Amino acid sequence: MAVGLAGFVLVVLPGLGVCLASGPGPVAEVEAGGEAAWAEPWDGAVFRPPSPLGSVGVAHRSGSAGPGWEEGLDLPVLLWWSPGLFPHFPGDSELIECPRGACVASRDRRVRGNPRTRALLFYGTDFRASEAPLPRLAHQSWALLHEESPLNNYLLSHAAGIRLFNLTATFSRHSDYPLSLQWLPGIAYLRRAATPLPERSEWRRRGYAPLLYLQSHCDVPSDRDRYVRELMRYIPVDSYGKCLQNRELPSPRLQDTTTATTEDLELLTFLSRYKFHLAFENAICDDYMTEKLWRPMHLGAVPVYRGSPSVRDWMPNNHSIILINDFESPQKLAEFIDFLDNNDEEYMKYLAYKQPGGITNQFLLASLRHREWGVNDPLLPNYLNGFECFVCDHELARLEAEKAHAASPGDTPAPEPHIAQPSHMNCPMPTPGFGNVEEITESDSWKEMWVQDYWQGLDQGEALAAMIHNNETQQRKFWDYLHEIFMKRNQNL
């Protein structure tokens, strides 16, 4: 086996990627309890959405592999089963150096059965039960990177699905490598000055609504359009996306998605004139917060939010967001927004976090200060490389524990497997954006699509878990089992 692995590892010789260990982000002398002392490398301009595929945080060295390369033949191998996320180019394998030691990262599936291949890394959106690499090998960990919502894969929202994995990096603070603030570059992003209130008042006098809705993905698990449609009965809403559209963006360039994006500077300037933004996530999960929340706060608009039930934990202070769940009906929400729209003093209280000392949430400040990865930060690894090193360190520790047990089984117990928990996703069954599910007809497209997807995700997770437990290796048996439980489920719907 060593000969085969040697032929594989030598592929990395021309350029060894080094995943740099990271500590807290760069800060000036941080005063106790103060956010004004932060000094970030991010420039505070238009937010560039985080990309796990960039080269940020990866250093390369050329020429000889250097002393100790022979020992590299004994390093654990991490296999990216989702090859599109492999963060090292142009080769198929790289030596990575992490806080605990070194590993070899690869996207070459031919090494899957090698005894040195200790972990398989999956991207949740791409993971399908029917394509799982079976039989599952007892010595390998499965690691999941899934920063997206269950809209992409409901299998992972169930205990049977998420417990297939040993290590996780998700939006949940409870995951092994949390990505909760993946859309928030830093404090400077929140501190950007808001458009002056007189300019916004003039915008209102010109006939624009107090509320903005910009959404072009209309059929989503959170069923957000149903709520917005009801809210429109009680207060004006300017809707510019494909969903419930009633206005056009100000220029043909902005209307054309091939020439403008939601981070376009001209578009952001236009959106910043609105006092309130409807900020509805595509799914409801604890700690799942996207640009829909953070962008309005960057622009100085007040988010009218439906999404993460735990969102208050992350807000800059206790008076910076309007939660629709605090109101018994869309009509009551509309009345409150109308009150703020006509009361400048009360409205400005929601923007107090933009003033020096206005960010008082120590949990938020500490989370940003201590996260091991950065967003568009050249001084920190991105979260893709960071998770890769996290898995490497875990496997090195597991190897050490296994060797200690083998050397003295009577004194040192065998290491227990680390298993992911439902709290690493925590996305309950979809509920209607407005009203009760019993009141919605069976032919409703949302009910047909997302309620069915939720149950099918459970079926797939249970089927795959059962197959692994029973050590079934034939794909045909797997498909027969899936078909059987799908038929049973459909009969019960």
CSV table of C-alpha atoms in Angstrom, one decimal:
chain,number,residue,atom,x,y,z
A,1,MET,CA,0.0,0.0,0.0
A,2,ALA,CA,2.9,2.4,0.7
A,3,VAL,CA,4.1,2.1,-2.8
A,4,GLY,CA,0.7,3.1,-4.2
A,5,LEU,CA,0.4,6.0,-1.9
A,6,ALA,CA,3.9,7.2,-2.8
A,7,GLY,CA,3.0,7.4,-6.4
A,8,PHE,CA,-0.1,9.4,-5.5
A,9,VAL,CA,1.6,11.8,-3.1
A,10,LEU,CA,4.5,12.7,-5.4
A,11,VAL,CA,1.9,14.5,-7.6
A,12,VAL,CA,2.0,17.4,-5.2
A,13,LEU,CA,5.8,18.0,-5.5
A,14,PRO,CA,5.8,21.0,-8.0
A,15,GLY,CA,3.9,23.3,-5.5
A,16,LEU,CA,3.0,22.4,-2.0
A,17,GLY,CA,0.0,24.3,-0.6
A,18,VAL,CA,0.2,25.4,3.0
A,19,CYS,CA,-3.0,26.0,4.9
A,20,LEU,CA,-1.8,28.7,7.3
A,21,ALA,CA,-2.8,28.4,10.9
A,22,SER,CA,-4.9,31.3,12.1
A,23,GLY,CA,-5.7,33.2,15.2
A,24,PRO,CA,-8.0,36.1,15.8
A,25,GLY,CA,-8.3,38.7,13.1
A,26,PRO,CA,-6.1,41.8,13.1
A,27,VAL,CA,-7.2,44.3,15.7
A,28,ALA,CA,-5.8,47.4,17.1
A,29,GLU,CA,-5.7,47.7,20.9
A,30,VAL,CA,-9.2,46.4,21.6
A,31,GLU,CA,-10.6,48.2,24.6
A,32,ALA,CA,-12.8,46.1,26.9
A,33,GLY,CA,-16.3,46.2,25.6
A,34,GLY,CA,-15.5,48.6,22.8
A,35,GLU,CA,-16.1,48.0,19.1
A,36,ALA,CA,-14.6,51.3,18.0
A,37,ALA,CA,-11.0,50.0,18.4
A,38,TRP,CA,-11.3,47.4,15.6
A,39,ALA,CA,-8.9,47.9,12.7
A,40,GLU,CA,-9.9,45.6,9.8
A,41,PRO,CA,-8.2,45.0,6.5
A,42,TRP,CA,-11.5,45.0,4.8
A,43,ASP,CA,-12.1,48.4,3.2
A,44,GLY,CA,-15.8,48.8,4.1
A,45,ALA,CA,-16.8,49.4,0.4
A,46,VAL,CA,-19.3,47.2,-1.5
A,47,PHE,CA,-19.4,43.8,0.1
A,48,ARG,CA,-18.0,41.1,-2.0
A,49,PRO,CA,-19.9,37.8,-1.2
A,50,PRO,CA,-17.7,35.2,0.5
A,51,SER,CA,-16.3,32.6,-1.9
A,52,PRO,CA,-14.8,29.4,-0.4
A,53,LEU,CA,-13.0,28.8,-3.7
A,54,GLY,CA,-10.6,31.7,-3.6
A,55,SER,CA,-6.8,31.4,-3.0
A,56,VAL,CA,-7.0,33.5,0.2
A,57,GLY,CA,-5.2,31.9,3.0
A,58,VAL,CA,-3.2,29.4,0.9
A,59,ALA,CA,0.5,30.0,0.5
A,60,HIS,CA,2.6,28.1,-2.1
A,61,ARG,CA,6.2,27.3,-2.2
A,62,SER,CA,8.1,26.1,-5.2
A,63,GLY,CA,11.1,23.8,-5.8
A,64,SER,CA,12.0,21.0,-3.6
A,65,ALA,CA,9.5,19.7,-1.1
A,66,GLY,CA,12.2,20.3,1.6
A,67,PRO,CA,13.4,18.2,4.6
A,68,GLY,CA,10.9,15.7,6.0
A,69,TRP,CA,9.2,15.0,2.7
A,70,GLU,CA,9.8,11.2,3.1
A,71,GLU,CA,7.7,11.3,6.3
A,72,GLY,CA,4.9,12.7,4.2
A,73,LEU,CA,4.1,9.2,3.0
A,74,ASP,CA,2.6,8.5,6.5
A,75,LEU,CA,0.4,11.5,6.6
A,76,PRO,CA,-3.4,11.1,6.7
A,77,VAL,CA,-5.2,11.9,3.4
A,78,LEU,CA,-8.3,14.1,3.2
A,79,LEU,CA,-10.3,13.3,0.1
A,80,TRP,CA,-12.7,16.0,-1.2
A,81,TRP,CA,-15.6,13.9,-2.5
A,82,SER,CA,-17.1,17.1,-3.8
A,83,PRO,CA,-14.2,17.9,-6.2
A,84,GLY,CA,-15.6,21.3,-7.2
A,85,LEU,CA,-14.6,22.7,-3.8
A,86,PHE,CA,-11.0,21.4,-3.8
A,87,PRO,CA,-9.2,24.6,-2.7
A,88,HIS,CA,-5.8,23.9,-4.3
A,89,PHE,CA,-5.1,24.4,-8.0
A,90,PRO,CA,-4.1,23.3,-10.5
A,91,GLY,CA,-3.1,19.9,-9.2
A,92,ASP,CA,-5.2,17.1,-7.7
A,93,SER,CA,-3.3,16.8,-4.4
A,94,GLU,CA,-1.6,19.2,-2.0
A,95,LEU,CA,0.4,18.9,1.3
A,96,ILE,CA,-1.3,21.2,3.9
A,97,GLU,CA,0.2,22.3,7.1
A,98,CYS,CA,-2.1,22.9,10.0
A,99,PRO,CA,-1.8,23.8,13.7
A,100,ARG,CA,-1.5,20.1,14.8
A,101,GLY,CA,0.6,18.9,11.9
A,102,ALA,CA,0.4,18.1,8.2
A,103,CYS,CA,-2.0,16.2,6.0
A,104,VAL,CA,-2.4,15.5,2.3
A,105,ALA,CA,-5.6,16.9,0.6
A,106,SER,CA,-6.8,15.4,-2.6
A,107,ARG,CA,-9.7,15.3,-5.0
A,108,ASP,CA,-8.5,12.1,-6.7
A,109,ARG,CA,-11.3,9.5,-5.9
A,110,ARG,CA,-8.9,6.6,-6.8
A,111,VAL,CA,-7.4,6.9,-3.3
A,112,ARG,CA,-10.7,6.4,-1.5
A,113,GLY,CA,-9.9,2.8,-0.4
A,114,ASN,CA,-6.4,3.6,0.7
A,115,PRO,CA,-5.8,3.0,4.4
A,116,ARG,CA,-4.2,6.4,4.7
A,117,THR,CA,-7.3,8.1,3.4
A,118,ARG,CA,-8.8,9.0,6.8
A,119,ALA,CA,-11.6,11.5,5.9
A,120,LEU,CA,-14.0,12.2,3.1
A,121,LEU,CA,-15.1,15.8,2.7
A,122,PHE,CA,-18.6,16.5,1.3
A,123,TYR,CA,-20.4,19.7,0.2
A,124,GLY,CA,-24.0,19.4,1.4
A,125,THR,CA,-25.7,20.9,-1.6
A,126,ASP,CA,-24.1,18.1,-3.8
A,127,PHE,CA,-24.6,15.2,-1.4
A,128,ARG,CA,-27.2,12.7,-2.5
A,129,ALA,CA,-28.1,9.5,-0.7
A,130,SER,CA,-28.2,7.6,-4.0
A,131,GLU,CA,-24.6,8.7,-4.8
A,132,ALA,CA,-23.0,8.1,-1.4
A,133,PRO,CA,-19.6,6.3,-1.5
A,134,LEU,CA,-20.6,2.9,-0.2
A,135,PRO,CA,-19.7,0.7,1.5
A,136,ARG,CA,-18.6,3.1,4.1
A,137,LEU,CA,-15.1,2.3,5.4
A,138,ALA,CA,-14.8,1.9,9.2
A,139,HIS,CA,-11.6,3.9,9.5
A,140,GLN,CA,-12.8,7.0,7.6
A,141,SER,CA,-14.6,10.1,9.0
A,142,TRP,CA,-17.2,11.8,6.9
A,143,ALA,CA,-17.0,15.6,7.1
A,144,LEU,CA,-19.7,17.9,5.9
A,145,LEU,CA,-19.4,21.5,4.7
A,146,HIS,CA,-22.9,23.0,4.2
A,147,GLU,CA,-23.3,26.8,4.6
A,148,GLU,CA,-26.6,26.8,2.7
A,149,SER,CA,-30.1,26.4,3.8
A,150,PRO,CA,-32.2,23.1,3.5
A,151,LEU,CA,-33.6,24.5,0.3
A,152,ASN,CA,-30.6,22.7,-1.3
A,153,ASN,CA,-30.9,19.4,0.5
A,154,TYR,CA,-33.6,18.5,3.1
A,155,LEU,CA,-31.9,15.2,3.8
A,156,LEU,CA,-29.5,17.0,6.2
A,157,SER,CA,-32.3,18.6,8.2
A,158,HIS,CA,-33.2,15.3,9.8
A,159,ALA,CA,-31.3,13.4,12.5
A,160,ALA,CA,-30.9,10.3,10.2
A,161,GLY,CA,-29.2,12.5,7.6
A,162,ILE,CA,-27.0,14.7,9.7
A,163,ARG,CA,-25.8,11.8,11.9
A,164,LEU,CA,-24.3,10.2,8.8
A,165,PHE,CA,-21.4,12.7,9.3
A,166,ASN,CA,-18.8,12.9,12.0
A,167,LEU,CA,-17.7,16.5,11.5
A,168,THR,CA,-19.7,19.6,10.3
A,169,ALA,CA,-19.2,23.1,9.2
A,170,THR,CA,-22.6,24.8,8.9
A,171,PHE,CA,-24.3,28.1,9.7
A,172,SER,CA,-25.2,26.7,13.1
A,173,ARG,CA,-23.1,27.9,16.1
A,174,HIS,CA,-23.5,24.3,17.4
A,175,SER,CA,-21.6,22.8,14.4
A,176,ASP,CA,-18.0,21.7,14.9
A,177,TYR,CA,-16.7,24.5,12.7
A,178,PRO,CA,-19.4,27.3,12.8
A,179,LEU,CA,-20.0,29.6,9.8
A,180,SER,CA,-22.8,31.6,11.4
A,181,LEU,CA,-21.3,35.0,10.4
A,182,GLN,CA,-20.2,34.0,6.9
A,183,TRP,CA,-22.0,37.1,5.4
A,184,LEU,CA,-20.7,39.6,7.9
A,185,PRO,CA,-17.2,40.8,7.0
A,186,GLY,CA,-16.7,42.7,10.3
A,187,ILE,CA,-17.8,45.6,12.4
A,188,ALA,CA,-16.8,48.2,9.8
A,189,TYR,CA,-19.4,46.8,7.5
A,190,LEU,CA,-22.2,47.6,10.0
A,191,ARG,CA,-20.7,51.0,10.8
A,192,ARG,CA,-21.1,52.4,7.3
A,193,ALA,CA,-23.0,55.8,7.5
A,194,ALA,CA,-26.7,55.7,6.5
A,195,THR,CA,-28.2,57.9,3.9
A,196,PRO,CA,-29.3,61.1,5.6
A,197,LEU,CA,-32.9,61.1,6.8
A,198,PRO,CA,-33.9,64.3,4.9
A,199,GLU,CA,-32.9,62.5,1.7
A,200,ARG,CA,-35.0,59.5,2.6
A,201,SER,CA,-38.0,61.8,3.5
A,202,GLU,CA,-37.7,63.4,0.1
A,203,TRP,CA,-37.7,59.9,-1.4
A,204,ARG,CA,-41.0,59.3,0.3
A,205,ARG,CA,-42.5,62.6,-0.9
A,206,ARG,CA,-41.7,61.5,-4.5
A,207,GLY,CA,-44.1,58.6,-4.1
A,208,TYR,CA,-41.8,55.7,-3.1
A,209,ALA,CA,-43.0,53.3,-0.5
A,210,PRO,CA,-41.5,53.0,3.0
A,211,LEU,CA,-40.8,49.3,2.4
A,212,LEU,CA,-38.6,47.7,-0.1
A,213,TYR,CA,-38.8,44.1,-1.3
A,214,LEU,CA,-36.2,42.7,-3.7
A,215,GLN,CA,-36.5,39.0,-4.3
A,216,SER,CA,-36.4,37.0,-7.5
A,217,HIS,CA,-36.4,33.4,-6.0
A,218,CYS,CA,-40.1,33.0,-5.4
A,219,ASP,CA,-40.8,29.4,-4.5
A,220,VAL,CA,-38.8,28.8,-1.3
A,221,PRO,CA,-39.4,26.8,1.9
A,222,SER,CA,-40.1,29.9,4.0
A,223,ASP,CA,-43.0,30.8,1.7
A,224,ARG,CA,-42.1,34.5,2.1
A,225,ASP,CA,-44.2,35.8,-0.7
A,226,ARG,CA,-47.4,34.7,0.9
A,227,TYR,CA,-46.7,37.0,3.9
A,228,VAL,CA,-45.6,39.9,1.8
A,229,ARG,CA,-48.7,39.7,-0.4
A,230,GLU,CA,-50.8,40.0,2.8
A,231,LEU,CA,-48.7,42.8,4.1
A,232,MET,CA,-49.2,44.7,0.9
A,233,ARG,CA,-52.9,45.0,1.8
A,234,TYR,CA,-52.1,47.4,4.7
A,235,ILE,CA,-49.0,49.3,3.7
A,236,PRO,CA,-47.2,50.3,0.4
A,237,VAL,CA,-44.4,48.0,-0.6
A,238,ASP,CA,-42.1,48.6,-3.6
A,239,SER,CA,-41.2,45.2,-5.0
A,240,TYR,CA,-38.4,45.2,-7.7
A,241,GLY,CA,-37.6,41.5,-8.1
A,242,LYS,CA,-39.5,38.9,-10.0
A,243,CYS,CA,-41.5,38.0,-6.9
A,244,LEU,CA,-44.6,40.2,-6.6
A,245,GLN,CA,-43.0,42.8,-8.8
A,246,ASN,CA,-44.8,46.2,-9.0
A,247,ARG,CA,-41.9,48.5,-9.9
A,248,GLU,CA,-39.0,48.6,-12.3
A,249,LEU,CA,-35.4,49.4,-11.2
A,250,PRO,CA,-34.3,52.9,-12.3
A,251,SER,CA,-32.1,51.9,-15.3
A,252,PRO,CA,-32.0,49.1,-17.9
A,253,ARG,CA,-28.5,48.1,-16.7
A,254,LEU,CA,-29.8,47.4,-13.2
A,255,GLN,CA,-32.8,45.5,-14.6
A,256,ASP,CA,-30.5,43.2,-16.6
A,257,THR,CA,-29.1,40.6,-14.3
A,258,THR,CA,-26.2,39.9,-16.7
A,259,THR,CA,-24.9,43.5,-16.1
A,260,ALA,CA,-25.8,44.1,-12.5
A,261,THR,CA,-25.8,42.0,-9.3
A,262,THR,CA,-27.3,42.6,-5.9
A,263,GLU,CA,-23.9,44.0,-4.8
A,264,ASP,CA,-23.7,46.5,-7.6
A,265,LEU,CA,-22.7,50.0,-6.2
A,266,GLU,CA,-25.4,51.8,-8.2
A,267,LEU,CA,-28.0,49.4,-7.0
A,268,LEU,CA,-26.9,49.7,-3.4
A,269,THR,CA,-27.1,53.5,-3.6
A,270,PHE,CA,-30.6,53.2,-4.9
A,271,LEU,CA,-31.7,50.7,-2.2
A,272,SER,CA,-30.1,52.8,0.5
A,273,ARG,CA,-32.8,55.5,0.1
A,274,TYR,CA,-35.5,53.2,1.6
A,275,LYS,CA,-36.1,53.3,5.3
A,276,PHE,CA,-37.2,49.7,5.7
A,277,HIS,CA,-36.2,46.5,3.8
A,278,LEU,CA,-38.2,43.3,3.9
A,279,ALA,CA,-35.5,40.8,4.8
A,280,PHE,CA,-36.9,37.3,4.6
A,281,GLU,CA,-34.6,34.2,4.4
A,282,ASN,CA,-35.5,31.4,2.1
A,283,ALA,CA,-35.7,28.9,5.0
A,284,ILE,CA,-36.1,29.1,8.8
A,285,CYS,CA,-33.2,27.7,10.7
A,286,ASP,CA,-31.4,28.7,13.9
A,287,ASP,CA,-28.4,30.9,13.0
A,288,TYR,CA,-29.1,30.9,9.3
A,289,MET,CA,-28.6,34.5,8.4
A,290,THR,CA,-27.6,35.8,5.0
A,291,GLU,CA,-27.0,39.0,3.1
A,292,LYS,CA,-30.7,39.6,3.2
A,293,LEU,CA,-30.2,40.6,6.9
A,294,TRP,CA,-26.8,42.1,6.9
A,295,ARG,CA,-27.0,44.2,3.6
A,296,PRO,CA,-29.9,46.5,4.9
A,297,MET,CA,-27.9,47.1,8.1
A,298,HIS,CA,-24.9,47.9,6.0
A,299,LEU,CA,-26.9,50.4,4.0
A,300,GLY,CA,-28.6,51.9,7.1
A,301,ALA,CA,-32.1,50.6,6.4
A,302,VAL,CA,-34.1,48.8,9.1
A,303,PRO,CA,-34.6,45.1,8.4
A,304,VAL,CA,-38.1,43.8,8.8
A,305,TYR,CA,-37.0,40.3,9.3
A,306,ARG,CA,-38.2,36.7,9.2
A,307,GLY,CA,-35.6,34.0,9.4
A,308,SER,CA,-33.4,32.7,12.1
A,309,PRO,CA,-35.3,32.3,15.4
A,310,SER,CA,-32.1,33.0,17.2
A,311,VAL,CA,-31.3,36.2,15.3
A,312,ARG,CA,-31.5,38.5,18.4
A,313,ASP,CA,-28.4,36.8,19.7
A,314,TRP,CA,-26.4,38.2,16.8
A,315,MET,CA,-27.7,41.8,16.6
A,316,PRO,CA,-25.4,44.8,17.3
A,317,ASN,CA,-27.8,45.9,20.1
A,318,ASN,CA,-31.3,45.1,21.3
A,319,HIS,CA,-33.0,47.8,19.1
A,320,SER,CA,-31.8,47.3,15.5
A,321,ILE,CA,-34.2,45.0,13.8
A,322,ILE,CA,-38.0,44.5,13.5
A,323,LEU,CA,-39.1,40.9,13.8
A,324,ILE,CA,-42.4,40.0,12.1
A,325,ASN,CA,-43.0,37.2,14.7
A,326,ASP,CA,-43.4,40.0,17.3
A,327,PHE,CA,-46.6,41.0,15.7
A,328,GLU,CA,-49.9,39.1,15.8
A,329,SER,CA,-50.7,39.9,12.1
A,330,PRO,CA,-49.3,41.7,9.0
A,331,GLN,CA,-51.8,44.5,9.7
A,332,LYS,CA,-50.3,45.1,13.2
A,333,LEU,CA,-46.8,45.1,11.6
A,334,ALA,CA,-47.9,47.6,9.0
A,335,GLU,CA,-49.3,49.9,11.7
A,336,PHE,CA,-46.0,49.9,13.5
A,337,ILE,CA,-43.9,50.6,10.4
A,338,ASP,CA,-46.2,53.4,9.6
A,339,PHE,CA,-45.7,54.8,13.1
A,340,LEU,CA,-41.9,54.7,12.7
A,341,ASP,CA,-42.1,56.2,9.2
A,342,ASN,CA,-43.8,59.2,10.6
A,343,ASN,CA,-41.7,59.5,13.8
A,344,ASP,CA,-38.1,60.3,13.0
A,345,GLU,CA,-36.9,60.2,16.6
A,346,GLU,CA,-38.2,56.7,17.1
A,347,TYR,CA,-37.0,55.6,13.7
A,348,MET,CA,-33.4,56.7,14.4
A,349,LYS,CA,-33.2,54.6,17.5
A,350,TYR,CA,-33.0,51.6,15.2
A,351,LEU,CA,-29.8,53.0,13.7
A,352,ALA,CA,-28.0,53.8,17.0
A,353,TYR,CA,-25.6,50.9,16.4
A,354,LYS,CA,-23.9,53.0,13.7
A,355,GLN,CA,-22.7,55.5,16.2
A,356,PRO,CA,-19.5,55.1,18.3
A,357,GLY,CA,-20.2,52.7,21.1
A,358,GLY,CA,-23.5,51.8,19.6
A,359,ILE,CA,-22.6,48.1,19.1
A,360,THR,CA,-23.1,46.7,22.6
A,361,ASN,CA,-23.6,43.0,21.9
A,362,GLN,CA,-20.5,41.4,23.4
A,363,PHE,CA,-21.4,37.9,21.9
A,364,LEU,CA,-21.3,39.4,18.4
A,365,LEU,CA,-18.0,41.3,19.0
A,366,ALA,CA,-16.4,38.2,20.5
A,367,SER,CA,-17.6,35.9,17.7
A,368,LEU,CA,-16.1,38.2,15.1
A,369,ARG,CA,-12.9,38.7,17.0
A,370,HIS,CA,-12.2,35.0,17.6
A,371,ARG,CA,-13.4,33.3,14.4
A,372,GLU,CA,-10.5,31.5,12.7
A,373,TRP,CA,-11.5,32.5,9.1
A,374,GLY,CA,-12.1,35.8,7.3
A,375,VAL,CA,-14.5,37.2,4.8
A,376,ASN,CA,-12.5,38.9,2.0
A,377,ASP,CA,-9.6,39.2,4.4
A,378,PRO,CA,-6.2,38.6,2.9
A,379,LEU,CA,-4.7,38.1,6.4
A,380,LEU,CA,-6.9,35.1,7.3
A,381,PRO,CA,-7.7,31.8,5.6
A,382,ASN,CA,-11.2,31.5,4.1
A,383,TYR,CA,-13.6,29.1,5.7
A,384,LEU,CA,-13.0,26.4,3.1
A,385,ASN,CA,-9.3,26.1,3.9
A,386,GLY,CA,-10.0,26.6,7.6
A,387,PHE,CA,-12.4,23.6,7.7
A,388,GLU,CA,-9.9,21.5,5.8
A,389,CYS,CA,-7.3,22.2,8.5
A,390,PHE,CA,-9.9,21.5,11.2
A,391,VAL,CA,-10.5,18.1,9.7
A,392,CYS,CA,-6.8,17.5,9.4
A,393,ASP,CA,-6.2,18.3,13.0
A,394,HIS,CA,-9.1,16.0,14.1
A,395,GLU,CA,-7.7,13.1,12.1
A,396,LEU,CA,-4.2,13.6,13.5
A,397,ALA,CA,-5.7,13.5,17.0
A,398,ARG,CA,-7.7,10.4,16.2
A,399,LEU,CA,-4.6,8.7,14.9
A,400,GLU,CA,-2.7,9.5,18.1
A,401,ALA,CA,-5.6,8.1,20.2
A,402,GLU,CA,-5.8,4.9,18.2
A,403,LYS,CA,-2.0,4.4,18.5
A,404,ALA,CA,-2.2,4.9,22.2
A,405,HIS,CA,-5.0,2.4,22.5
A,406,ALA,CA,-3.1,-0.1,20.4
A,407,ALA,CA,0.0,0.3,22.6
A,408,SER,CA,-1.8,-0.1,25.8
A,409,PRO,CA,-5.4,-1.4,25.3
A,410,GLY,CA,-5.9,-2.1,28.9
A,411,ASP,CA,-5.0,1.4,30.1
A,412,THR,CA,-6.2,3.5,27.2
A,413,PRO,CA,-9.7,3.1,25.8
A,414,ALA,CA,-10.4,3.2,22.1
A,415,PRO,CA,-11.5,6.6,20.9
A,416,GLU,CA,-15.2,7.1,20.6
A,417,PRO,CA,-16.5,8.3,17.2
A,418,HIS,CA,-17.6,11.9,17.0
A,419,ILE,CA,-21.1,12.1,15.6
A,420,ALA,CA,-22.9,15.2,14.2
A,421,GLN,CA,-26.1,16.2,16.0
A,422,PRO,CA,-29.5,17.5,14.7
A,423,SER,CA,-28.6,20.9,16.3
A,424,HIS,CA,-25.9,21.3,13.6
A,425,MET,CA,-28.7,22.2,11.2
A,426,ASN,CA,-31.9,22.6,13.2
A,427,CYS,CA,-34.3,23.3,10.4
A,428,PRO,CA,-37.8,22.3,11.3
A,429,MET,CA,-40.5,21.4,8.8
A,430,PRO,CA,-41.5,24.3,6.6
A,431,THR,CA,-44.5,26.3,7.6
A,432,PRO,CA,-46.6,28.8,5.6
A,433,GLY,CA,-45.5,32.4,5.4
A,434,PHE,CA,-49.0,33.4,6.5
A,435,GLY,CA,-51.9,31.4,7.9
A,436,ASN,CA,-52.1,27.7,8.9
A,437,VAL,CA,-51.0,24.8,6.7
A,438,GLU,CA,-54.4,23.2,7.2
A,439,GLU,CA,-56.0,26.2,5.5
A,440,ILE,CA,-53.8,25.8,2.3
A,441,THR,CA,-55.2,23.6,-0.4
A,442,GLU,CA,-53.4,20.4,-1.3
A,443,SER,CA,-52.9,21.7,-4.8
A,444,ASP,CA,-50.9,24.7,-3.5
A,445,SER,CA,-47.5,24.7,-5.2
A,446,TRP,CA,-45.6,25.5,-2.0
A,447,LYS,CA,-47.3,22.8,-0.1
A,448,GLU,CA,-46.7,20.3,-2.9
A,449,MET,CA,-43.1,21.1,-3.3
A,450,TRP,CA,-41.6,21.8,0.2
A,451,VAL,CA,-43.7,19.6,2.5
A,452,GLN,CA,-43.0,16.7,0.2
A,453,ASP,CA,-39.3,17.5,0.0
A,454,TYR,CA,-39.1,17.6,3.8
A,455,TRP,CA,-40.5,14.1,4.1
A,456,GLN,CA,-38.5,12.7,1.2
A,457,GLY,CA,-35.3,14.1,2.9
A,458,LEU,CA,-36.2,12.0,6.0
A,459,ASP,CA,-36.8,8.9,3.9
A,460,GLN,CA,-33.5,9.2,2.1
A,461,GLY,CA,-31.6,9.7,5.4
A,462,GLU,CA,-33.2,6.7,7.0
A,463,ALA,CA,-32.6,4.6,4.0
A,464,LEU,CA,-29.0,5.4,3.7
A,465,ALA,CA,-28.4,5.0,7.5
A,466,ALA,CA,-30.1,1.6,7.3
A,467,MET,CA,-28.0,0.5,4.4
A,468,ILE,CA,-24.8,1.5,6.2
A,469,HIS,CA,-25.9,-0.2,9.4
A,470,ASN,CA,-26.8,-3.4,7.5
A,471,ASN,CA,-23.5,-3.3,5.5
A,472,GLU,CA,-25.5,-3.5,2.2
A,473,THR,CA,-23.2,-2.8,-0.8
A,474,GLN,CA,-25.4,-3.2,-3.8
A,475,GLN,CA,-26.8,0.0,-5.2
A,476,ARG,CA,-29.8,-2.0,-6.6
A,477,LYS,CA,-30.9,-3.0,-3.1
A,478,PHE,CA,-30.6,0.7,-2.1
A,479,TRP,CA,-32.8,1.9,-4.9
A,480,ASP,CA,-35.4,-0.9,-4.1
A,481,TYR,CA,-35.4,0.2,-0.5
A,482,LEU,CA,-35.9,3.9,-1.4
A,483,HIS,CA,-38.7,3.0,-3.8
A,484,GLU,CA,-40.4,1.0,-1.1
A,485,ILE,CA,-40.4,3.7,1.6
A,486,PHE,CA,-41.3,6.4,-0.9
A,487,MET,CA,-44.4,4.4,-1.9
A,488,LYS,CA,-45.4,3.9,1.8
A,489,ARG,CA,-44.9,7.6,2.5
A,490,ASN,CA,-47.0,8.7,-0.5
A,491,GLN,CA,-49.8,6.4,0.5
A,492,ASN,CA,-49.9,8.2,3.9
A,493,LEU,CA,-49.9,11.7,2.6
